Amino acid sequence: AAAAAAAMEPERECRVLSIQSHVVRGYVGNKAATFPLQVLGFEVDTVNSVQFSNHTGYAHWKGQVLNSDELHELYEGLKLNNVNQYDYVLTGYTRDTSFLAMVVDIVQELKQQNSNLVYVCDPVMGDKWNGEGSMYVPKDLLPVYRDKVVPVADIITPNQFEAELLTGRKIHTEKEALEVMDMLHAMGPETVVITSSDLQGPLGNDYLIALGSHRRTKADGTKVTQRIRVESPKVDAVFVGTGDLFAAMLLAWTHKHPNNLKVACEKTVSAMQHVLQRTIRSAKAQAGGNKPSSAQLELRMVQSKKDIENPDIIVKAAVL
């Protein structure tokens, strides 16, 4: 009966401030993060760092960009009404150093009000193609991420190339990846997930390896680190918005499983697989034998509502 009563009691409202891109059509940035978070029971307040017609992988895009003063103005409005209380802040792709610096100011102020606030940062800077890494944001963002953003972040989700950029260390083996994650912990974040890498895992070439590390300090001051490896089947297509979806779901599942990174990552990666498999099936059907277009490859987000809410665990994590 007590359990039933507990189940009836609503969870305390959990509120996320998500500062990301917005697209009219499709699913990247806030469009990729908001729906899953809402489905999983979070209140989401969105600041749209840009408003574009669609993501920039299409032949054409149009729209507006929010500058750091405008970001500050929106935040001031929340503050004046005393509704700037948050449990989480979530950020992703940003191109502008002053905008990023303003985000840091806002996070620091929110943390002064709520010392338990968790900042989830996807430090989007670049990626590897055919083994060669390249940045797709201006180079001057790297020192801002490294020296200002990562030190105030609690959870970061870099890919391998971004983890290498932040630490100045190259990763060739799993052991080196674990060392890089330790370096990232030392910079501030308690949870580090390298979302994709070109490492070879036990399951072989058709699988993508993600690595996670969660370091917490016990009551007696000793540190405990849990490290995991997740291998998920590669999907042969270029999707946009997957990193944004990943970071949002990781936020949700680490909230629900605070000291179990293994379960949080299994649920996150399994849900990703469901969404990507549904998307590629649908895109191929629409393309009818041709290469699917950007529009056809937009994530099937709404259609995946049940998988996001309660993912069937199809990807298991190994504890290292």
PDB file of N, CA and C in Angstrom, residues 53-140:
ATOM      1  N   SER A  53      14.932  28.091 -40.713  1.00  0.00           N
ATOM      2  CA  SER A  53      13.846  27.371 -41.387  1.00  0.00           C
ATOM      3  C   SER A  53      14.027  25.863 -41.236  1.00  0.00           C
ATOM      4  N   ASN A  54      15.296  25.420 -41.218  1.00  0.00           N
ATOM      5  CA  ASN A  54      15.641  23.983 -41.176  1.00  0.00           C
ATOM      6  C   ASN A  54      17.121  23.897 -40.853  1.00  0.00           C
ATOM      7  N   HIS A  55      17.639  22.670 -40.639  1.00  0.00           N
ATOM      8  CA  HIS A  55      19.061  22.567 -40.302  1.00  0.00           C
ATOM      9  C   HIS A  55      19.935  22.847 -41.535  1.00  0.00           C
ATOM     10  N   THR A  56      21.202  23.127 -41.273  1.00  0.00           N
ATOM     11  CA  THR A  56      22.070  23.651 -42.330  1.00  0.00           C
ATOM     12  C   THR A  56      22.623  22.568 -43.259  1.00  0.00           C
ATOM     13  N   GLY A  57      22.180  21.323 -43.070  1.00  0.00           N
ATOM     14  CA  GLY A  57      22.553  20.248 -43.989  1.00  0.00           C
ATOM     15  C   GLY A  57      21.721  20.246 -45.261  1.00  0.00           C
ATOM     16  N   TYR A  58      20.645  21.046 -45.275  1.00  0.00           N
ATOM     17  CA  TYR A  58      19.831  21.188 -46.483  1.00  0.00           C
ATOM     18  C   TYR A  58      20.540  22.118 -47.471  1.00  0.00           C
ATOM     19  N   ALA A  59      20.042  22.128 -48.710  1.00  0.00           N
ATOM     20  CA  ALA A  59      20.614  23.013 -49.731  1.00  0.00           C
ATOM     21  C   ALA A  59      20.423  24.490 -49.353  1.00  0.00           C
ATOM     22  N   HIS A  60      19.315  24.808 -48.710  1.00  0.00           N
ATOM     23  CA  HIS A  60      19.016  26.202 -48.351  1.00  0.00           C
ATOM     24  C   HIS A  60      18.586  26.283 -46.896  1.00  0.00           C
ATOM     25  N   TRP A  61      18.908  27.389 -46.254  1.00  0.00           N
ATOM     26  CA  TRP A  61      18.322  27.693 -44.948  1.00  0.00           C
ATOM     27  C   TRP A  61      18.294  29.185 -44.750  1.00  0.00           C
ATOM     28  N   LYS A  62      17.295  29.646 -44.008  1.00  0.00           N
ATOM     29  CA  LYS A  62      17.121  31.072 -43.731  1.00  0.00           C
ATOM     30  C   LYS A  62      16.785  31.231 -42.258  1.00  0.00           C
ATOM     31  N   GLY A  63      17.053  32.404 -41.720  1.00  0.00           N
ATOM     32  CA  GLY A  63      16.617  32.625 -40.353  1.00  0.00           C
ATOM     33  C   GLY A  63      17.423  33.646 -39.591  1.00  0.00           C
ATOM     34  N   GLN A  64      17.210  33.655 -38.277  1.00  0.00           N
ATOM     35  CA  GLN A  64      17.778  34.665 -37.395  1.00  0.00           C
ATOM     36  C   GLN A  64      18.671  34.032 -36.339  1.00  0.00           C
ATOM     37  N   VAL A  65      19.624  34.824 -35.875  1.00  0.00           N
ATOM     38  CA  VAL A  65      20.542  34.381 -34.832  1.00  0.00           C
ATOM     39  C   VAL A  65      20.386  35.284 -33.616  1.00  0.00           C
ATOM     40  N   LEU A  66      20.296  34.670 -32.438  1.00  0.00           N
ATOM     41  CA  LEU A  66      20.183  35.423 -31.181  1.00  0.00           C
ATOM     42  C   LEU A  66      21.595  35.803 -30.732  1.00  0.00           C
ATOM     43  N   ASN A  67      21.806  37.076 -30.369  1.00  0.00           N
ATOM     44  CA  ASN A  67      23.141  37.427 -29.877  1.00  0.00           C
ATOM     45  C   ASN A  67      23.181  37.408 -28.347  1.00  0.00           C
ATOM     46  N   SER A  68      24.369  37.613 -27.784  1.00  0.00           N
ATOM     47  CA  SER A  68      24.520  37.444 -26.335  1.00  0.00           C
ATOM     48  C   SER A  68      23.705  38.474 -25.540  1.00  0.00           C
ATOM     49  N   ASP A  69      23.571  39.692 -26.076  1.00  0.00           N
ATOM     50  CA  ASP A  69      22.753  40.710 -25.385  1.00  0.00           C
ATOM     51  C   ASP A  69      21.284  40.289 -25.333  1.00  0.00           C
ATOM     52  N   GLU A  70      20.817  39.692 -26.435  1.00  0.00           N
ATOM     53  CA  GLU A  70      19.417  39.251 -26.496  1.00  0.00           C
ATOM     54  C   GLU A  70      19.193  38.064 -25.555  1.00  0.00           C
ATOM     55  N   LEU A  71      20.183  37.197 -25.450  1.00  0.00           N
ATOM     56  CA  LEU A  71      20.118  36.093 -24.484  1.00  0.00           C
ATOM     57  C   LEU A  71      20.007  36.657 -23.068  1.00  0.00           C
ATOM     58  N   HIS A  72      20.848  37.639 -22.774  1.00  0.00           N
ATOM     59  CA  HIS A  72      20.853  38.257 -21.445  1.00  0.00           C
ATOM     60  C   HIS A  72      19.500  38.903 -21.144  1.00  0.00           C
ATOM     61  N   GLU A  73      18.933  39.539 -22.164  1.00  0.00           N
ATOM     62  CA  GLU A  73      17.639  40.209 -22.005  1.00  0.00           C
ATOM     63  C   GLU A  73      16.523  39.208 -21.663  1.00  0.00           C
ATOM     64  N   LEU A  74      16.519  38.075 -22.356  1.00  0.00           N
ATOM     65  CA  LEU A  74      15.514  37.038 -22.066  1.00  0.00           C
ATOM     66  C   LEU A  74      15.681  36.529 -20.638  1.00  0.00           C
ATOM     67  N   TYR A  75      16.940  36.291 -20.257  1.00  0.00           N
ATOM     68  CA  TYR A  75      17.206  35.804 -18.903  1.00  0.00           C
ATOM     69  C   TYR A  75      16.782  36.831 -17.865  1.00  0.00           C
ATOM     70  N   GLU A  76      17.041  38.119 -18.123  1.00  0.00           N
ATOM     71  CA  GLU A  76      16.622  39.196 -17.209  1.00  0.00           C
ATOM     72  C   GLU A  76      15.111  39.188 -16.994  1.00  0.00           C
ATOM     73  N   GLY A  77      14.363  38.906 -18.079  1.00  0.00           N
ATOM     74  CA  GLY A  77      12.904  38.842 -17.976  1.00  0.00           C
ATOM     75  C   GLY A  77      12.468  37.746 -17.008  1.00  0.00           C
ATOM     76  N   LEU A  78      13.118  36.583 -17.107  1.00  0.00           N
ATOM     77  CA  LEU A  78      12.804  35.479 -16.191  1.00  0.00           C
ATOM     78  C   LEU A  78      13.121  35.890 -14.754  1.00  0.00           C
ATOM     79  N   LYS A  79      14.273  36.552 -14.603  1.00  0.00           N
ATOM     80  CA  LYS A  79      14.765  36.930 -13.284  1.00  0.00           C
ATOM     81  C   LYS A  79      13.840  37.957 -12.617  1.00  0.00           C
ATOM     82  N   LEU A  80      13.398  38.928 -13.399  1.00  0.00           N
ATOM     83  CA  LEU A  80      12.513  39.966 -12.858  1.00  0.00           C
ATOM     84  C   LEU A  80      11.214  39.379 -12.319  1.00  0.00           C
ATOM     85  N   ASN A  81      10.758  38.287 -12.957  1.00  0.00           N
ATOM     86  CA  ASN A  81       9.541  37.622 -12.495  1.00  0.00           C
ATOM     87  C   ASN A  81       9.822  36.540 -11.462  1.00  0.00           C
ATOM     88  N   ASN A  82      11.115  36.408 -11.087  1.00  0.00           N
ATOM     89  CA  ASN A  82      11.526  35.396 -10.121  1.00  0.00           C
ATOM     90  C   ASN A  82      11.142  33.977 -10.552  1.00  0.00           C
ATOM     91  N   VAL A  83      11.233  33.724 -11.851  1.00  0.00           N
ATOM     92  CA  VAL A  83      10.974  32.356 -12.338  1.00  0.00           C
ATOM     93  C   VAL A  83      12.246  31.770 -12.951  1.00  0.00           C
ATOM     94  N   ASN A  84      13.399  32.223 -12.453  1.00  0.00           N
ATOM     95  CA  ASN A  84      14.666  31.699 -12.972  1.00  0.00           C
ATOM     96  C   ASN A  84      15.227  30.634 -12.039  1.00  0.00           C
ATOM     97  N   GLN A  85      14.348  29.721 -11.612  1.00  0.00           N
ATOM     98  CA  GLN A  85      14.801  28.604 -10.767  1.00  0.00           C
ATOM     99  C   GLN A  85      14.833  27.326 -11.606  1.00  0.00           C
ATOM    100  N   TYR A  86      16.004  26.732 -11.661  1.00  0.00           N
ATOM    101  CA  TYR A  86      16.152  25.547 -12.504  1.00  0.00           C
ATOM    102  C   TYR A  86      16.877  24.425 -11.784  1.00  0.00           C
ATOM    103  N   ASP A  87      16.572  23.196 -12.217  1.00  0.00           N
ATOM    104  CA  ASP A  87      17.275  22.008 -11.727  1.00  0.00           C
ATOM    105  C   ASP A  87      18.380  21.600 -12.703  1.00  0.00           C
ATOM    106  N   TYR A  88      18.154  21.924 -13.979  1.00  0.00           N
ATOM    107  CA  TYR A  88      19.105  21.558 -15.029  1.00  0.00           C
ATOM    108  C   TYR A  88      19.248  22.698 -16.028  1.00  0.00           C
ATOM    109  N   VAL A  89      20.460  22.816 -16.579  1.00  0.00           N
ATOM    110  CA  VAL A  89      20.670  23.629 -17.774  1.00  0.00           C
ATOM    111  C   VAL A  89      21.247  22.694 -18.831  1.00  0.00           C
ATOM    112  N   LEU A  90      20.776  22.839 -20.063  1.00  0.00           N
ATOM    113  CA  LEU A  90      21.235  21.985 -21.171  1.00  0.00           C
ATOM    114  C   LEU A  90      21.665  22.882 -22.322  1.00  0.00           C
ATOM    115  N   THR A  91      22.886  22.674 -22.828  1.00  0.00           N
ATOM    116  CA  THR A  91      23.325  23.460 -23.984  1.00  0.00           C
ATOM    117  C   THR A  91      23.984  22.559 -25.018  1.00  0.00           C
ATOM    118  N   GLY A  92      23.924  23.007 -26.280  1.00  0.00           N
ATOM    119  CA  GLY A  92      24.527  22.266 -27.375  1.00  0.00           C
ATOM    120  C   GLY A  92      25.303  23.183 -28.289  1.00  0.00           C
ATOM    121  N   TYR A  93      25.036  23.075 -29.580  1.00  0.00           N
ATOM    122  CA  TYR A  93      25.790  23.787 -30.616  1.00  0.00           C
ATOM    123  C   TYR A  93      25.716  25.301 -30.459  1.00  0.00           C
ATOM    124  N   THR A  94      26.870  25.936 -30.407  1.00  0.00           N
ATOM    125  CA  THR A  94      26.969  27.402 -30.364  1.00  0.00           C
ATOM    126  C   THR A  94      28.138  27.803 -31.256  1.00  0.00           C
ATOM    127  N   ARG A  95      27.990  28.924 -31.968  1.00  0.00           N
ATOM    128  CA  ARG A  95      29.071  29.371 -32.860  1.00  0.00           C
ATOM    129  C   ARG A  95      29.806  30.598 -32.329  1.00  0.00           C
ATOM    130  N   ASP A  96      29.257  31.228 -31.304  1.00  0.00           N
ATOM    131  CA  ASP A  96      29.706  32.553 -30.939  1.00  0.00           C
ATOM    132  C   ASP A  96      30.309  32.582 -29.532  1.00  0.00           C
ATOM    133  N   THR A  97      31.526  33.118 -29.397  1.00  0.00           N
ATOM    134  CA  THR A  97      32.218  33.093 -28.098  1.00  0.00           C
ATOM    135  C   THR A  97      31.511  33.948 -27.049  1.00  0.00           C
ATOM    136  N   SER A  98      30.994  35.113 -27.442  1.00  0.00           N
ATOM    137  CA  SER A  98      30.352  35.972 -26.439  1.00  0.00           C
ATOM    138  C   SER A  98      29.037  35.349 -25.952  1.00  0.00           C
ATOM    139  N   PHE A  99      28.359  34.652 -26.856  1.00  0.00           N
ATOM    140  CA  PHE A  99      27.129  33.951 -26.482  1.00  0.00           C
ATOM    141  C   PHE A  99      27.452  32.851 -25.463  1.00  0.00           C
ATOM    142  N   LEU A 100      28.523  32.120 -25.746  1.00  0.00           N
ATOM    143  CA  LEU A 100      28.945  31.026 -24.865  1.00  0.00           C
ATOM    144  C   LEU A 100      29.368  31.565 -23.494  1.00  0.00           C
ATOM    145  N   ALA A 101      30.067  32.690 -23.489  1.00  0.00           N
ATOM    146  CA  ALA A 101      30.486  33.314 -22.225  1.00  0.00           C
ATOM    147  C   ALA A 101      29.266  33.758 -21.412  1.00  0.00           C
ATOM    148  N   MET A 102      28.236  34.243 -22.110  1.00  0.00           N
ATOM    149  CA  MET A 102      26.996  34.654 -21.426  1.00  0.00           C
ATOM    150  C   MET A 102      26.293  33.437 -20.823  1.00  0.00           C
ATOM    151  N   VAL A 103      26.314  32.313 -21.540  1.00  0.00           N
ATOM    152  CA  VAL A 103      25.748  31.066 -21.004  1.00  0.00           C
ATOM    153  C   VAL A 103      26.438  30.705 -19.685  1.00  0.00           C
ATOM    154  N   VAL A 104      27.762  30.826 -19.656  1.00  0.00           N
ATOM    155  CA  VAL A 104      28.524  30.513 -18.444  1.00  0.00           C
ATOM    156  C   VAL A 104      28.100  31.428 -17.292  1.00  0.00           C
ATOM    157  N   ASP A 105      27.934  32.725 -17.579  1.00  0.00           N
ATOM    158  CA  ASP A 105      27.484  33.675 -16.548  1.00  0.00           C
ATOM    159  C   ASP A 105      26.128  33.251 -15.982  1.00  0.00           C
ATOM    160  N   ILE A 106      25.224  32.859 -16.873  1.00  0.00           N
ATOM    161  CA  ILE A 106      23.874  32.457 -16.452  1.00  0.00           C
ATOM    162  C   ILE A 106      23.942  31.192 -15.600  1.00  0.00           C
ATOM    163  N   VAL A 107      24.734  30.212 -16.055  1.00  0.00           N
ATOM    164  CA  VAL A 107      24.876  28.960 -15.293  1.00  0.00           C
ATOM    165  C   VAL A 107      25.441  29.249 -13.906  1.00  0.00           C
ATOM    166  N   GLN A 108      26.454  30.107 -13.824  1.00  0.00           N
ATOM    167  CA  GLN A 108      27.055  30.417 -12.523  1.00  0.00           C
ATOM    168  C   GLN A 108      26.049  31.086 -11.595  1.00  0.00           C
ATOM    169  N   GLU A 109      25.251  31.989 -12.148  1.00  0.00           N
ATOM    170  CA  GLU A 109      24.233  32.659 -11.332  1.00  0.00           C
ATOM    171  C   GLU A 109      23.169  31.667 -10.848  1.00  0.00           C
ATOM    172  N   LEU A 110      22.747  30.775 -11.745  1.00  0.00           N
ATOM    173  CA  LEU A 110      21.744  29.779 -11.365  1.00  0.00           C
ATOM    174  C   LEU A 110      22.294  28.825 -10.307  1.00  0.00           C
ATOM    175  N   LYS A 111      23.584  28.518 -10.396  1.00  0.00           N
ATOM    176  CA  LYS A 111      24.201  27.628  -9.406  1.00  0.00           C
ATOM    177  C   LYS A 111      24.341  28.304  -8.046  1.00  0.00           C
ATOM    178  N   GLN A 112      24.466  29.625  -8.040  1.00  0.00           N
ATOM    179  CA  GLN A 112      24.501  30.336  -6.753  1.00  0.00           C
ATOM    180  C   GLN A 112      23.152  30.211  -6.038  1.00  0.00           C
ATOM    181  N   GLN A 113      22.072  30.197  -6.829  1.00  0.00           N
ATOM    182  CA  GLN A 113      20.734  30.065  -6.246  1.00  0.00           C
ATOM    183  C   GLN A 113      20.431  28.634  -5.840  1.00  0.00           C
ATOM    184  N   ASN A 114      20.921  27.678  -6.659  1.00  0.00           N
ATOM    185  CA  ASN A 114      20.626  26.267  -6.412  1.00  0.00           C
ATOM    186  C   ASN A 114      21.912  25.483  -6.581  1.00  0.00           C
ATOM    187  N   SER A 115      22.541  25.147  -5.449  1.00  0.00           N
ATOM    188  CA  SER A 115      23.847  24.483  -5.514  1.00  0.00           C
ATOM    189  C   SER A 115      23.730  23.071  -6.107  1.00  0.00           C
ATOM    190  N   ASN A 116      22.503  22.538  -6.188  1.00  0.00           N
ATOM    191  CA  ASN A 116      22.301  21.208  -6.774  1.00  0.00           C
ATOM    192  C   ASN A 116      22.039  21.242  -8.277  1.00  0.00           C
ATOM    193  N   LEU A 117      22.044  22.449  -8.858  1.00  0.00           N
ATOM    194  CA  LEU A 117      21.779  22.545 -10.287  1.00  0.00           C
ATOM    195  C   LEU A 117      22.799  21.731 -11.073  1.00  0.00           C
ATOM    196  N   VAL A 118      22.318  20.992 -12.066  1.00  0.00           N
ATOM    197  CA  VAL A 118      23.185  20.177 -12.901  1.00  0.00           C
ATOM    198  C   VAL A 118      23.231  20.784 -14.300  1.00  0.00           C
ATOM    199  N   TYR A 119      24.446  21.090 -14.756  1.00  0.00           N
ATOM    200  CA  TYR A 119      24.625  21.642 -16.094  1.00  0.00           C
ATOM    201  C   TYR A 119      25.109  20.540 -17.026  1.00  0.00           C
ATOM    202  N   VAL A 120      24.282  20.232 -18.012  1.00  0.00           N
ATOM    203  CA  VAL A 120      24.609  19.223 -19.017  1.00  0.00           C
ATOM    204  C   VAL A 120      25.057  19.944 -20.283  1.00  0.00           C
ATOM    205  N   CYS A 121      26.313  19.725 -20.655  1.00  0.00           N
ATOM    206  CA  CYS A 121      26.890  20.451 -21.786  1.00  0.00           C
ATOM    207  C   CYS A 121      27.362  19.486 -22.859  1.00  0.00           C
ATOM    208  N   ASP A 122      26.865  19.674 -24.072  1.00  0.00           N
ATOM    209  CA  ASP A 122      27.427  18.966 -25.219  1.00  0.00           C
ATOM    210  C   ASP A 122      28.383  19.954 -25.886  1.00  0.00           C
ATOM    211  N   PRO A 123      29.701  19.752 -25.726  1.00  0.00           N
ATOM    212  CA  PRO A 123      30.667  20.739 -26.241  1.00  0.00           C
ATOM    213  C   PRO A 123      30.881  20.554 -27.742  1.00  0.00           C
ATOM    214  N   VAL A 124      29.915  21.014 -28.533  1.00  0.00           N
ATOM    215  CA  VAL A 124      29.919  20.724 -29.972  1.00  0.00           C
ATOM    216  C   VAL A 124      30.969  21.576 -30.683  1.00  0.00           C
ATOM    217  N   MET A 125      32.000  20.935 -31.185  1.00  0.00           N
ATOM    218  CA  MET A 125      33.069  21.681 -31.868  1.00  0.00           C
ATOM    219  C   MET A 125      33.477  21.085 -33.201  1.00  0.00           C
ATOM    220  N   GLY A 126      33.335  19.777 -33.340  1.00  0.00           N
ATOM    221  CA  GLY A 126      33.776  19.162 -34.592  1.00  0.00           C
ATOM    222  C   GLY A 126      33.636  17.662 -34.526  1.00  0.00           C
ATOM    223  N   ASP A 127      34.189  16.981 -35.529  1.00  0.00           N
ATOM    224  CA  ASP A 127      34.081  15.529 -35.583  1.00  0.00           C
ATOM    225  C   ASP A 127      35.152  14.988 -36.510  1.00  0.00           C
ATOM    226  N   LYS A 128      35.232  13.668 -36.567  1.00  0.00           N
ATOM    227  CA  LYS A 128      36.191  13.019 -37.458  1.00  0.00           C
ATOM    228  C   LYS A 128      35.469  12.464 -38.669  1.00  0.00           C
ATOM    229  N   TRP A 129      36.073  12.675 -39.827  1.00  0.00           N
ATOM    230  CA  TRP A 129      35.605  12.014 -41.043  1.00  0.00           C
ATOM    231  C   TRP A 129      36.790  11.252 -41.609  1.00  0.00           C
ATOM    232  N   ASN A 130      36.603   9.952 -41.835  1.00  0.00           N
ATOM    233  CA  ASN A 130      37.690   9.096 -42.343  1.00  0.00           C
ATOM    234  C   ASN A 130      38.971   9.272 -41.523  1.00  0.00           C
ATOM    235  N   GLY A 131      38.806   9.316 -40.216  1.00  0.00           N
ATOM    236  CA  GLY A 131      39.971   9.374 -39.335  1.00  0.00           C
ATOM    237  C   GLY A 131      40.556  10.766 -39.128  1.00  0.00           C
ATOM    238  N   GLU A 132      40.136  11.742 -39.950  1.00  0.00           N
ATOM    239  CA  GLU A 132      40.670  13.095 -39.830  1.00  0.00           C
ATOM    240  C   GLU A 132      39.681  13.995 -39.088  1.00  0.00           C
ATOM    241  N   GLY A 133      40.152  14.610 -38.003  1.00  0.00           N
ATOM    242  CA  GLY A 133      39.273  15.498 -37.252  1.00  0.00           C
ATOM    243  C   GLY A 133      39.279  16.898 -37.826  1.00  0.00           C
ATOM    244  N   SER A 134      38.098  17.549 -37.827  1.00  0.00           N
ATOM    245  CA  SER A 134      38.069  18.966 -38.186  1.00  0.00           C
ATOM    246  C   SER A 134      36.991  19.684 -37.391  1.00  0.00           C
ATOM    247  N   MET A 135      37.253  20.954 -37.107  1.00  0.00           N
ATOM    248  CA  MET A 135      36.304  21.752 -36.333  1.00  0.00           C
ATOM    249  C   MET A 135      35.271  22.366 -37.256  1.00  0.00           C
ATOM    250  N   TYR A 136      34.005  22.362 -36.840  1.00  0.00           N
ATOM    251  CA  TYR A 136      33.000  23.081 -37.628  1.00  0.00           C
ATOM    252  C   TYR A 136      32.419  24.265 -36.849  1.00  0.00           C
ATOM    253  N   VAL A 137      33.159  24.706 -35.840  1.00  0.00           N
ATOM    254  CA  VAL A 137      32.857  25.993 -35.206  1.00  0.00           C
ATOM    255  C   VAL A 137      34.160  26.802 -35.229  1.00  0.00           C
ATOM    256  N   PRO A 138      34.087  28.129 -35.060  1.00  0.00           N
ATOM    257  CA  PRO A 138      35.326  28.917 -35.049  1.00  0.00           C
ATOM    258  C   PRO A 138      36.300  28.411 -33.980  1.00  0.00           C
ATOM    259  N   LYS A 139      37.596  28.435 -34.321  1.00  0.00           N
ATOM    260  CA  LYS A 139      38.627  27.893 -33.430  1.00  0.00           C
ATOM    261  C   LYS A 139      38.658  28.570 -32.059  1.00  0.00           C
ATOM    262  N   ASP A 140      38.231  29.832 -32.001  1.00  0.00           N
ATOM    263  CA  ASP A 140      38.319  30.563 -30.721  1.00  0.00           C
ATOM    264  C   ASP A 140      37.280  30.087 -29.698  1.00  0.00           C
TER     265      ASP A 140
END
